[in-house]
CSV table of C-alpha atoms and ligand atoms in Angstrom, one decimal:
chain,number,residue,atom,x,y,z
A,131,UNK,CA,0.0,0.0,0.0
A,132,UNK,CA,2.8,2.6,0.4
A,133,UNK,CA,4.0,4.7,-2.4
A,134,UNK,CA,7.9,4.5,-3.1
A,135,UNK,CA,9.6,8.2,-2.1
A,136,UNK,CA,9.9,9.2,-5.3
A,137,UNK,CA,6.1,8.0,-6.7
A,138,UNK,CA,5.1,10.1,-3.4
A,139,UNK,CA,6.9,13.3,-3.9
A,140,UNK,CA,5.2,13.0,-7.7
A,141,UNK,CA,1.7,12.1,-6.5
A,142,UNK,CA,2.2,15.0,-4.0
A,143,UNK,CA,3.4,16.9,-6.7
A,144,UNK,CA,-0.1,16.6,-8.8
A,145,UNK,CA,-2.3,16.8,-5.8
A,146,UNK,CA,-0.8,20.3,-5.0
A,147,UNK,CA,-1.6,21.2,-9.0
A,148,UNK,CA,-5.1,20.2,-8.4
A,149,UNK,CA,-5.3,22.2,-6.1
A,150,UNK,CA,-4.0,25.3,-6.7
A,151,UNK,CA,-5.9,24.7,-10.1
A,152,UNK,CA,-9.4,24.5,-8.1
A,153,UNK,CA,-9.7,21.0,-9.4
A,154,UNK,CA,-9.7,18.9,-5.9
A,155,UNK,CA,-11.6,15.8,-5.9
A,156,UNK,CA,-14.6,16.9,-3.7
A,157,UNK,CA,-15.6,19.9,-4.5
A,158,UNK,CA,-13.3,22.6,-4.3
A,159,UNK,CA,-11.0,24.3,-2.1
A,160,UNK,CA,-12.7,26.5,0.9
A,161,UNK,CA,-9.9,28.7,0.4
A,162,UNK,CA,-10.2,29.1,-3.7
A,163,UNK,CA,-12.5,30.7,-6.1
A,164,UNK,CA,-15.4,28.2,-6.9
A,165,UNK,CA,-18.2,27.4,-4.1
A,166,UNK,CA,-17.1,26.2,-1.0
A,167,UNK,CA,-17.5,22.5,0.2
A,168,UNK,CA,-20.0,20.9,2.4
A,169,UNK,CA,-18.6,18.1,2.9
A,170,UNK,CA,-16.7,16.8,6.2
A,171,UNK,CA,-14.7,13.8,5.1
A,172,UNK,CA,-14.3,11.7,8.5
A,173,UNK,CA,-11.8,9.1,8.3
A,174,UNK,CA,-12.4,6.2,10.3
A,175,UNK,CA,-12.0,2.2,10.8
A,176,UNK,CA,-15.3,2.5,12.5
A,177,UNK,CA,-16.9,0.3,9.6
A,178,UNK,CA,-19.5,-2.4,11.4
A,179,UNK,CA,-21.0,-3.5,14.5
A,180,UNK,CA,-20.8,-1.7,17.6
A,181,UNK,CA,-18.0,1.0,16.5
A,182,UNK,CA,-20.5,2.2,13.6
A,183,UNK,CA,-23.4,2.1,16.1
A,184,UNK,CA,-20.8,4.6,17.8
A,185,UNK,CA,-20.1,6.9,14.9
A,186,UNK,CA,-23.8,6.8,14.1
A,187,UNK,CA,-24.6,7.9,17.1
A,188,UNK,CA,-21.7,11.2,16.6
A,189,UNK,CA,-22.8,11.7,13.3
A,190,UNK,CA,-26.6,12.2,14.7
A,191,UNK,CA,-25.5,14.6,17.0
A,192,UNK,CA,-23.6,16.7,13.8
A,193,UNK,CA,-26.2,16.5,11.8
A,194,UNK,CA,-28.3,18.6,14.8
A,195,UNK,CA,-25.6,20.8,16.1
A,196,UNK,CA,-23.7,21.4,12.2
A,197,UNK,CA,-26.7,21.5,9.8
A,198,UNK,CA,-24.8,23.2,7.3
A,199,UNK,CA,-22.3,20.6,6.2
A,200,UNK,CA,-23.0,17.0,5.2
A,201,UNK,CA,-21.2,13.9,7.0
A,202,UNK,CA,-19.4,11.9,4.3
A,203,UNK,CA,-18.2,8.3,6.1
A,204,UNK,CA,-14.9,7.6,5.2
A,205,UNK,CA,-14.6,4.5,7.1
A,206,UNK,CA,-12.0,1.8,6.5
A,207,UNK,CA,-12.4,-1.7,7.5
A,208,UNK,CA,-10.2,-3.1,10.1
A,209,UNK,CA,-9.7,-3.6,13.7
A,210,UNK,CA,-7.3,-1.1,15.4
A,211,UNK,CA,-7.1,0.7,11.8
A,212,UNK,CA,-5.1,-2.5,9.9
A,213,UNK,CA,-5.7,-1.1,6.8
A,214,UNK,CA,-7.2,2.6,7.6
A,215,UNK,CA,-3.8,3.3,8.8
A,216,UNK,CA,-1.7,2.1,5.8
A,217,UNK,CA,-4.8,4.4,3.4
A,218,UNK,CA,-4.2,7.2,5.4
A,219,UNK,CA,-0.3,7.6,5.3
A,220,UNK,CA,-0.9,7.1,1.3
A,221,UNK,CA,-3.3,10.1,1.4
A,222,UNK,CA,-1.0,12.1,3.2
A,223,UNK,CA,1.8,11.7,1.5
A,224,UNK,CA,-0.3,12.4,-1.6
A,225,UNK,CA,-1.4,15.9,0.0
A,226,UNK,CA,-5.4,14.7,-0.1
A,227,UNK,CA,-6.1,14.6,3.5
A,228,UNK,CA,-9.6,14.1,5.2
A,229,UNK,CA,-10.9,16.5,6.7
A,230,UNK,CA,-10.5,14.6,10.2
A,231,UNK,CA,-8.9,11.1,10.7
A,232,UNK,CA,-9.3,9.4,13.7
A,233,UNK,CA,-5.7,9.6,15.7
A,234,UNK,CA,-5.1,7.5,19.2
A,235,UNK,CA,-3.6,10.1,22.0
A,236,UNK,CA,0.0,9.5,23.2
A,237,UNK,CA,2.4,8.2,20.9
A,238,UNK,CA,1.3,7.8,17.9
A,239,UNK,CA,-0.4,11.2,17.8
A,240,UNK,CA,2.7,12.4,17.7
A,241,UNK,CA,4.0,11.0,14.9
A,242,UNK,CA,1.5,13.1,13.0
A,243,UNK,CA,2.4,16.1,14.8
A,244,UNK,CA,6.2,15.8,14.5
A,245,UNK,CA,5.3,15.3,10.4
A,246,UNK,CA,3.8,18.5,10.7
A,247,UNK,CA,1.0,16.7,9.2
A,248,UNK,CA,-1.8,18.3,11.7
A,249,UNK,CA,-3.0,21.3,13.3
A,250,UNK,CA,-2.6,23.2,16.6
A,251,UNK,CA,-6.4,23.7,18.0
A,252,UNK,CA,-5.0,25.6,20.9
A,253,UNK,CA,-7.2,28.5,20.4
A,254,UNK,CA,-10.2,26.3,19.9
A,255,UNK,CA,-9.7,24.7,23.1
A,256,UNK,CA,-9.7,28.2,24.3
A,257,UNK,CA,-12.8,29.3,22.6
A,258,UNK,CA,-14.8,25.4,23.3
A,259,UNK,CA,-14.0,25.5,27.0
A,260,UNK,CA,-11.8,22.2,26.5
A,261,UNK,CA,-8.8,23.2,28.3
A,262,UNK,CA,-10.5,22.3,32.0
A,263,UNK,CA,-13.4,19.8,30.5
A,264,UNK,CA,-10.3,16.7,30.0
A,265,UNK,CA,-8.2,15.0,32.5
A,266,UNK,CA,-5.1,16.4,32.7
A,267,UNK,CA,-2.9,13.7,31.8
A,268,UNK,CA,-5.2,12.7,28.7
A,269,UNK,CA,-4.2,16.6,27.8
A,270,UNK,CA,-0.7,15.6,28.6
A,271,UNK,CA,-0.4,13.1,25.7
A,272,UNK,CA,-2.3,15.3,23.5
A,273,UNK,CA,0.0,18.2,23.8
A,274,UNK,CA,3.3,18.7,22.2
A,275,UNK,CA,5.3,21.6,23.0
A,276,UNK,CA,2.5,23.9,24.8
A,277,UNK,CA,0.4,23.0,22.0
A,278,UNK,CA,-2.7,20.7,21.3
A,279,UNK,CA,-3.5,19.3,18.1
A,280,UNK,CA,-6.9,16.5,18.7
A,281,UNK,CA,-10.1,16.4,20.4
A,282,UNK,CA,-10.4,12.7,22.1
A,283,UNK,CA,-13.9,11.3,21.9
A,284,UNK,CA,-13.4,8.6,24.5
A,285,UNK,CA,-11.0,6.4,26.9
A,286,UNK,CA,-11.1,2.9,25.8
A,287,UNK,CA,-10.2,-0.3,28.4
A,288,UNK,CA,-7.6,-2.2,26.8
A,289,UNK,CA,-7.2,-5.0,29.2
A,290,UNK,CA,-10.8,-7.0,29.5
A,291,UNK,CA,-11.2,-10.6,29.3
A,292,UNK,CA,-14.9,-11.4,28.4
A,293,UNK,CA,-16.5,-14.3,29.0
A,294,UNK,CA,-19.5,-16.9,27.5
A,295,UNK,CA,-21.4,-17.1,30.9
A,296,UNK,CA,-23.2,-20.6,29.4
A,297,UNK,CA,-19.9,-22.0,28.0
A,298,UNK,CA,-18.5,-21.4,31.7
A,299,UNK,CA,-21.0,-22.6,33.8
A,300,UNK,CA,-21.5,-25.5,31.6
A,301,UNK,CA,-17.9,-26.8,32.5
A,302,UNK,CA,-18.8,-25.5,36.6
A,303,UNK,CA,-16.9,-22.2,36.1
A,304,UNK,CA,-18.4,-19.4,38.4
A,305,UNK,CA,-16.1,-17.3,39.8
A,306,UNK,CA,-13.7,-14.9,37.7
A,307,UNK,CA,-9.9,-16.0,37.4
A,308,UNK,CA,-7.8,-13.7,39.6
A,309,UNK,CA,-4.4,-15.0,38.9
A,310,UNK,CA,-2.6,-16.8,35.9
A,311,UNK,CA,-2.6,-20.2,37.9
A,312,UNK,CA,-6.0,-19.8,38.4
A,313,UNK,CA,-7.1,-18.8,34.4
A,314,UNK,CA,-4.6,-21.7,33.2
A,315,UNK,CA,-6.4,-23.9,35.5
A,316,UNK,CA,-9.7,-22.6,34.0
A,317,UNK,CA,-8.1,-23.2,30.9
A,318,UNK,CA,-7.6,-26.8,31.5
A,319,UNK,CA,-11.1,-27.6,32.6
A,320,UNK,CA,-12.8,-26.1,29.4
A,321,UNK,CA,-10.5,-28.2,27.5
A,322,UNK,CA,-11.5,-31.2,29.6
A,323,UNK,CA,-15.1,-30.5,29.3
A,324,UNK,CA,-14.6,-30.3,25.4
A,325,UNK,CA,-14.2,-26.8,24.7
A,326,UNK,CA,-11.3,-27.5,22.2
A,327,UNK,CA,-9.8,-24.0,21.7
A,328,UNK,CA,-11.2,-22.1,25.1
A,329,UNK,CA,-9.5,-18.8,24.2
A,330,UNK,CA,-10.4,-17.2,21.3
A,331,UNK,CA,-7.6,-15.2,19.5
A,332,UNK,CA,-7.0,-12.9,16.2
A,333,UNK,CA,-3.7,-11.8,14.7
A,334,UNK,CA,-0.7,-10.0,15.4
A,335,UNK,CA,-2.0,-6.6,16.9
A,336,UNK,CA,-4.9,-9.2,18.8
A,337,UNK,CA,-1.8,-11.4,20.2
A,338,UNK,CA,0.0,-7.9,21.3
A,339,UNK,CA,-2.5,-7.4,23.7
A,340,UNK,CA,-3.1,-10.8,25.2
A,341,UNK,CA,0.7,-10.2,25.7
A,342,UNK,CA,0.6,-7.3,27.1
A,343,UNK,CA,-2.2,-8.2,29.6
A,344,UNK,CA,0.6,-11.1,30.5
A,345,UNK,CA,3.0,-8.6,30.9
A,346,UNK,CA,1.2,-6.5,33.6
A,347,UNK,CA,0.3,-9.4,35.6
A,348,UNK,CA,4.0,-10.2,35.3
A,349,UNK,CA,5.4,-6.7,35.9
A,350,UNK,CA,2.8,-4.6,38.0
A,351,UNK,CA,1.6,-1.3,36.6
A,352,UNK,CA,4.7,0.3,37.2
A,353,UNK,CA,7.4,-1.6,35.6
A,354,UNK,CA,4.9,-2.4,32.6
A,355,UNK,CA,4.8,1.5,32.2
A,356,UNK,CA,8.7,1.6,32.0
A,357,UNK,CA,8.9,-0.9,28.9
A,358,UNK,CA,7.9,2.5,27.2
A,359,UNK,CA,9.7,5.1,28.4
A,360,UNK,CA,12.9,2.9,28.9
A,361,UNK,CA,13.2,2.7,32.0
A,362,UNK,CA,12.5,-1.6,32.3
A,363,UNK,CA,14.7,-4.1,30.3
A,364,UNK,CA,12.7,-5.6,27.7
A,365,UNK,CA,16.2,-8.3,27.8
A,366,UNK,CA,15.1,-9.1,32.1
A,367,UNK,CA,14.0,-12.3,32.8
A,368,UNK,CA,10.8,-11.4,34.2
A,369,UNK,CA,10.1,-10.7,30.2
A,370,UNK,CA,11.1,-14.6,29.5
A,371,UNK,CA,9.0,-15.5,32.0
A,372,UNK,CA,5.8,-13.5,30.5
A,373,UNK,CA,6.8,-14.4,26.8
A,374,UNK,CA,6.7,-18.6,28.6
A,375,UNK,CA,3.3,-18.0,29.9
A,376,UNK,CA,2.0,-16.1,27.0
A,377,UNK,CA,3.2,-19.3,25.4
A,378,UNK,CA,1.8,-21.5,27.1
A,379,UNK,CA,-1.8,-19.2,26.9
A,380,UNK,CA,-1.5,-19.8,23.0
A,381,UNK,CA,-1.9,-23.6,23.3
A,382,UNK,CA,-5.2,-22.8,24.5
A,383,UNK,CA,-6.6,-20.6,21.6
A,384,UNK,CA,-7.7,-21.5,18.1
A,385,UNK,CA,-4.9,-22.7,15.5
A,386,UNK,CA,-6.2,-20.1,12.7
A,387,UNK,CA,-5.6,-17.1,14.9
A,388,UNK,CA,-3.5,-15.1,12.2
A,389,UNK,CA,-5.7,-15.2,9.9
A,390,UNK,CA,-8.7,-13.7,12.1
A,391,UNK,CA,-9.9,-10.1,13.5
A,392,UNK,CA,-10.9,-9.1,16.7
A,393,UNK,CA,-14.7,-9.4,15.2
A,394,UNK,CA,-13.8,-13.3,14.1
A,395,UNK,CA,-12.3,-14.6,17.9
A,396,UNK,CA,-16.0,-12.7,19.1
A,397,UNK,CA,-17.6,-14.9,17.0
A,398,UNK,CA,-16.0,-17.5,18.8
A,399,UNK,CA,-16.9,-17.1,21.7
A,400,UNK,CA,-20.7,-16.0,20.8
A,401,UNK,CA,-21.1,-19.5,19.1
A,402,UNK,CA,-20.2,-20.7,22.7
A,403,UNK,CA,-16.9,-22.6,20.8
A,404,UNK,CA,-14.9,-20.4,23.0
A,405,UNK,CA,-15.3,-19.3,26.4
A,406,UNK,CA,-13.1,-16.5,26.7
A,407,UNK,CA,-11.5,-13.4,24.8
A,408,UNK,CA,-9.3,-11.0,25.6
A,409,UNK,CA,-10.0,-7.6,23.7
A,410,UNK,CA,-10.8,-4.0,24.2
A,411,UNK,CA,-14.2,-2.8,26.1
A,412,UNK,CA,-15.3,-1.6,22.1
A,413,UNK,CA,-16.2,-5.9,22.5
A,414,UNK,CA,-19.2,-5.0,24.8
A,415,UNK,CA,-21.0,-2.3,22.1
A,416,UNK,CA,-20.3,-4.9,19.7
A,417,UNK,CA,-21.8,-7.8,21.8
A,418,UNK,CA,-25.2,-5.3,22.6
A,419,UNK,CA,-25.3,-4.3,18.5
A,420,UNK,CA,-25.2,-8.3,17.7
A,421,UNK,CA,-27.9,-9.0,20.6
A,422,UNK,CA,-25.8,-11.4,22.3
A,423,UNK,CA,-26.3,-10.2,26.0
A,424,UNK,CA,-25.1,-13.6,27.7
A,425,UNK,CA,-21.7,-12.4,28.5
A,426,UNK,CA,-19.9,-11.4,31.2
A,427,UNK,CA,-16.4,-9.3,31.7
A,428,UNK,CA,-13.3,-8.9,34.1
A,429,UNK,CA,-9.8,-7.2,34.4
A,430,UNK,CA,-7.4,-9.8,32.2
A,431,UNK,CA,-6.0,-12.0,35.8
A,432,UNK,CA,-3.8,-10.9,37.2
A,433,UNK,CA,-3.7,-7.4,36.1
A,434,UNK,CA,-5.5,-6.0,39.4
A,435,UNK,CA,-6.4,-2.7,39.2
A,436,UNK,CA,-3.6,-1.6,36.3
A,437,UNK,CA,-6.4,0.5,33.7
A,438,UNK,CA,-4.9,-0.2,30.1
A,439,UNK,CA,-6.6,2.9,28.3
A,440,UNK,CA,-6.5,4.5,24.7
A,441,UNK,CA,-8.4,7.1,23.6
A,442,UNK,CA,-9.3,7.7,19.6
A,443,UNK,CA,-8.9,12.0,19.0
A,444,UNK,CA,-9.7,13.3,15.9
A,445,UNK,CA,-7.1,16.0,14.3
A,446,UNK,CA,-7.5,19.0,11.4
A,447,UNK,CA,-5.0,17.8,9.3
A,448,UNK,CA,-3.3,20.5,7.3
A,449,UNK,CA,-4.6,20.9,3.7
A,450,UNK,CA,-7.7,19.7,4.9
A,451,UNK,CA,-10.4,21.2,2.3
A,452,UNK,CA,-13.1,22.4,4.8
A,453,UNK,CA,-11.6,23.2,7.8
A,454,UNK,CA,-14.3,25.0,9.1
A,455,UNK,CA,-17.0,21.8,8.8
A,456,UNK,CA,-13.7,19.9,10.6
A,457,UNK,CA,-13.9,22.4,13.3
A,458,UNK,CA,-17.7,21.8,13.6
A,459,UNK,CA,-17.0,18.0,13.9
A,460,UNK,CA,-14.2,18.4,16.8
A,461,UNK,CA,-16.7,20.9,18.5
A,462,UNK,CA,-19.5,18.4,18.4
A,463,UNK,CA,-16.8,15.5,19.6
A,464,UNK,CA,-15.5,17.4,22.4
A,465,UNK,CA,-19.1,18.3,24.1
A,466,UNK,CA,-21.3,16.7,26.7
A,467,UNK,CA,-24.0,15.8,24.1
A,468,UNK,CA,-21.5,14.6,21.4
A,469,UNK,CA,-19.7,12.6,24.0
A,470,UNK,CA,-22.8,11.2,25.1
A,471,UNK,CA,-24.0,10.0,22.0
A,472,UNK,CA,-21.0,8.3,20.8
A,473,UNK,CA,-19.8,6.7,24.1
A,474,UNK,CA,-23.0,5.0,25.2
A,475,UNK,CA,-23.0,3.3,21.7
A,476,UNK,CA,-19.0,2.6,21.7
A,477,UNK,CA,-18.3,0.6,24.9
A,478,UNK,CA,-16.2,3.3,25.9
A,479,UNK,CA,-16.4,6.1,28.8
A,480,UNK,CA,-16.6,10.1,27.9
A,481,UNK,CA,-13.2,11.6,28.2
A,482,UNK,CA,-14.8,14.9,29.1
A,483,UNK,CA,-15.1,14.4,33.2
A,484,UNK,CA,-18.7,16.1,33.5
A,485,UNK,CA,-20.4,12.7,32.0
A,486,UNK,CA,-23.2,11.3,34.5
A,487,UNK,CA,-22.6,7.5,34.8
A,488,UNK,CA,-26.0,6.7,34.9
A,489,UNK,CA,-26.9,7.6,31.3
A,490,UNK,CA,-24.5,5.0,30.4
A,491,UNK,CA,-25.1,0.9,30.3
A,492,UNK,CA,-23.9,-1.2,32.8
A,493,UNK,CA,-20.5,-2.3,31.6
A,494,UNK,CA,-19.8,1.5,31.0
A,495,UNK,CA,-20.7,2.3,34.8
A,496,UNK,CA,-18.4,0.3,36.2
A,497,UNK,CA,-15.4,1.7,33.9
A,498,UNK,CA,-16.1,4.8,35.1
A,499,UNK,CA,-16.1,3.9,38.1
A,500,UNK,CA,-12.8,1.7,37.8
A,501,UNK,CA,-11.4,4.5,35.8
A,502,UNK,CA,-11.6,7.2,38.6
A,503,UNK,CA,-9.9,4.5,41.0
A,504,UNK,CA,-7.4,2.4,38.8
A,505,UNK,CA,-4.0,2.9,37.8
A,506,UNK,CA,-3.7,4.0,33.9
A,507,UNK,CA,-1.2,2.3,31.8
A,508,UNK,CA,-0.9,2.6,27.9
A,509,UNK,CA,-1.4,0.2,25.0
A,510,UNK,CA,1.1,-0.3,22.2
A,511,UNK,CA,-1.4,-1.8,19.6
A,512,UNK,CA,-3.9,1.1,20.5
A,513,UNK,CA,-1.0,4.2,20.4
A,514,UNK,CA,-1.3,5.3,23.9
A,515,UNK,CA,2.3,3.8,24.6
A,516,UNK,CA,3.7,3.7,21.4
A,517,UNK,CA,4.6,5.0,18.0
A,518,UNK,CA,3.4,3.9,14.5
A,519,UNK,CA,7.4,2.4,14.2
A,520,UNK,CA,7.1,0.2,17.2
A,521,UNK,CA,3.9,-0.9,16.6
A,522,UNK,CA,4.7,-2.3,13.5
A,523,UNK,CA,7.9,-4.2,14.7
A,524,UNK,CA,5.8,-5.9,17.5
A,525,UNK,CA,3.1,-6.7,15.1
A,526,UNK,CA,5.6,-8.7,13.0
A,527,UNK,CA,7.7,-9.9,15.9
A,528,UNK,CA,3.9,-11.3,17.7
A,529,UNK,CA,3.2,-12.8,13.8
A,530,UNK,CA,6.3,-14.6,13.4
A,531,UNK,CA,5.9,-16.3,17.3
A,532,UNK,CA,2.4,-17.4,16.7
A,533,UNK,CA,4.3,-19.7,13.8
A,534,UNK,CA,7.3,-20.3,15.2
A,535,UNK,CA,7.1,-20.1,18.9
A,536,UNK,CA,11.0,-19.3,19.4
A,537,UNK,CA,10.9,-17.2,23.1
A,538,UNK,CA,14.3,-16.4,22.5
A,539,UNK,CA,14.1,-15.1,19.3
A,540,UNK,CA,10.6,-13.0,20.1
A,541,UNK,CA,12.4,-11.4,23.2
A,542,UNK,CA,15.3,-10.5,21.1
A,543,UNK,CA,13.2,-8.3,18.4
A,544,UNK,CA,11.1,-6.8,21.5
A,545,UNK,CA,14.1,-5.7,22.7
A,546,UNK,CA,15.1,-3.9,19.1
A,547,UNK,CA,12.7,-2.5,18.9
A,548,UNK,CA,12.3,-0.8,22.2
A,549,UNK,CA,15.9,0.6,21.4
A,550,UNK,CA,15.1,1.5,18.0
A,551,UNK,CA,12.0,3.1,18.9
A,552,UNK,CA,12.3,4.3,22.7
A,553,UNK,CA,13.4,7.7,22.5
A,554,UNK,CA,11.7,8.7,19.7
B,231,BGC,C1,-9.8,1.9,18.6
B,231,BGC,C2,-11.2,1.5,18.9
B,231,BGC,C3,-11.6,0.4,18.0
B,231,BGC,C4,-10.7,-0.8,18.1
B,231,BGC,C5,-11.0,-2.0,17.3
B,231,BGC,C6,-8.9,0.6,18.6
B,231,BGC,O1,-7.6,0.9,18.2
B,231,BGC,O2,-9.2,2.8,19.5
B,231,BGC,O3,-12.0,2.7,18.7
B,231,BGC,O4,-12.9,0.0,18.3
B,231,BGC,O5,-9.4,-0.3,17.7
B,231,BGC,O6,-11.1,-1.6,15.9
């Protein structure tokens, strides 16, 4: 999917001519002669299922509050933006941005910012009352130099482990698994009573997170949060240790895992052919939008009160062609009523801190309530702890284990990688 440098600089090349010529692909520059644009282009991998219940939801909300422009979906397919991700840096490069992509805060918001590829809405803060209406530290990772550059429409929960509630009390399961010993032991019973492949898994960015649920049980918060900032040895043997058990976790989930997204390991476990799944709280909107309400949820074992959050912001890129219907969007994103209508379809909680939990469904109440409580620690796969780099180097170092299984050799490019991308 990506260009070669020198088919980029070209394509960029001919996208500025457009342009500057008036002859943009949907309709017109705001800035240029002919009529201005309606349109707000919003790039998404909210396709299906409960993350377009979400974006409906948002897009309702604009619809009331922006009546002059016209949603245009630009959603791509593909769990934790697979493929939206690889389409966007092609548009970019190309100079034909949206006019908002979705962005996660932390890390890999700023590689967009350090390309220079998005806006400072500092001033819109200022004028939206958004400076106070965030947690701070969510601000913190949206912030670059004094400046911010997205509106986040949510906190996500990375580290969930939901269950089938018939599938486990079918084979006598009734209490939650609190430890590794006990989850393997868990583990061993569903097998026992049949269940062939008991945890249900996808690919690479899917194993990352199993992984990294492993890793905070492993670590505790603190040390987990130190794989990221260098400050803990991805080389120490409490790493082979986490890298054997996640091992050993992969004997219990289904053989075809690389081939499947997060949406195909569900489906495992709502044909009751899998009891459990690890996978972010977007699983419960999903699991409400498909009508399959026999489930229940828990912190991955283990992981104790260690909150593993993202949050999905939404930029002005530069060169976008209606910036003004982009700032209606982030305006409608960042207040109560747009947060509101998007987060009680989404799974996740309002990143604004003026939401009232009970508007929210169940599972949502008690992340808030966690949320306020718990210790936050970032997600690789979902940007919070990462860059775009990094995340690609785990997602092939996590693909070439689930074949080969080498511990050794999976440490060793987890342990690159960290020193390639660490201080970036
Ligand atoms: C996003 C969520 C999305 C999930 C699965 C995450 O990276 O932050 O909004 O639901 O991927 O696609």
């Amino acid at each position: 999917m990506r260009f070669s440098k020198r088919a980029a600089v070209a394509a960029a090349g001919i996208a500025v001519a457009l342009v500057a010529s008036g002859c943009g692909s949907s309709g017109g520059s705001s800035s240029g002669g002919g009529a201005k644009t309606k349109d707000v282009e919003v790039f998404t991998w909210w396709a299906d299922g409960g993350e377009k219940a979400g974006l409906d939801g948002l897009v309702a909300q604009f619809k009331t509050d922006c009546s002059q422009y016209t949603f245009v979906n630009g959603a791509v397919a593909g769990g934790a933006g697979s493929n939206a991700k690889q389409v966007l840096a092609s548009r970019l490069q190309q100079g034909d941005p949206p006019d908002t992509f979705q962005a996660h805060a932390g890390a890999e918001l700023s590689d967009y910012i350090n390309a220079g590829q998005v806006e400072d809405l500092s001033s819109e803060y200022k004028d939206w009352g958004l400076t106070t209406a965030f947690p701070k530290g969510l601000v913190d990772s949206l912030t670059v130099q004094g400046k911010i550059y997205s509106v986040p429409a949510n906190i996500h929960r990375a580290n969930v482990l939901w269950g089938n509630k018939k599938v486990l009390t079918t084979a006598g399961i009734t209490a939650a698994p609190t430890s590794m010993t006990e989850f393997f032991t868990q583990l061993d019973t569903l097998k026992t009573k049949g269940i062939a492949s008991p945890l249900a898994l996808g690919k690479d960015w899917t194993q990352e997170m199993l992984f990294e649920s492993v890793l905070i049980s492993e670590l505790g918060s603190d040390k987990f949060i130190g794989l990221w900032n260098g400050k803990t040895d991805w080389a120490g043997s409490d790493i082979t240790s986490a890298i054997n058990d996640y091992k050993k976790l992969l004997t219990y989930t289904n053989k075809d895992r690389d081939t499947f997204d997060w949406t195909d390991a569900e489906k495992l476990v709502m044909d009751g052919k899998a009891a459990y799944q690890l996978m972010g709280d977007w699983e419960a909107a999903d699991l409400d939008t498909k009508g399959f309400k026999d489930y229940n949820y828990v912190a991955f074992p283990g992981n104790g009160t260690a909150y593993q959050w993202l949050a999905d912001s939404f930029v002005l890129p530069k060169g976008a062609k209606n910036p003004d219907g982009t700032k209606c969007w982030l305006k409608t994103l960042g207040s109560s009523a747009g947060q509101k209508a998007f987060n009680t379809k989404k799974g996740s909680i309002p990143a604004r801190t003026d939401a009232v939990a009970s508007d929210y469904p169940a599972y949502q109440q008690t992340a808030i309530a966690d949320w306020a409580k718990d210790t936050a620690v970032p997600s690789c796969p979902h940007g919070s702890a990462c860059s775009q780099g990094w995340q690609g180097a785990v997602n092939s170092a996590q693909g070439k284990f689930s074949s080969d299984g080498n511990v050794d050799s999976l440490q060793k490019a987890l342990t690159a990688a960290a020193k390639q991308f660490a201080t970036k």
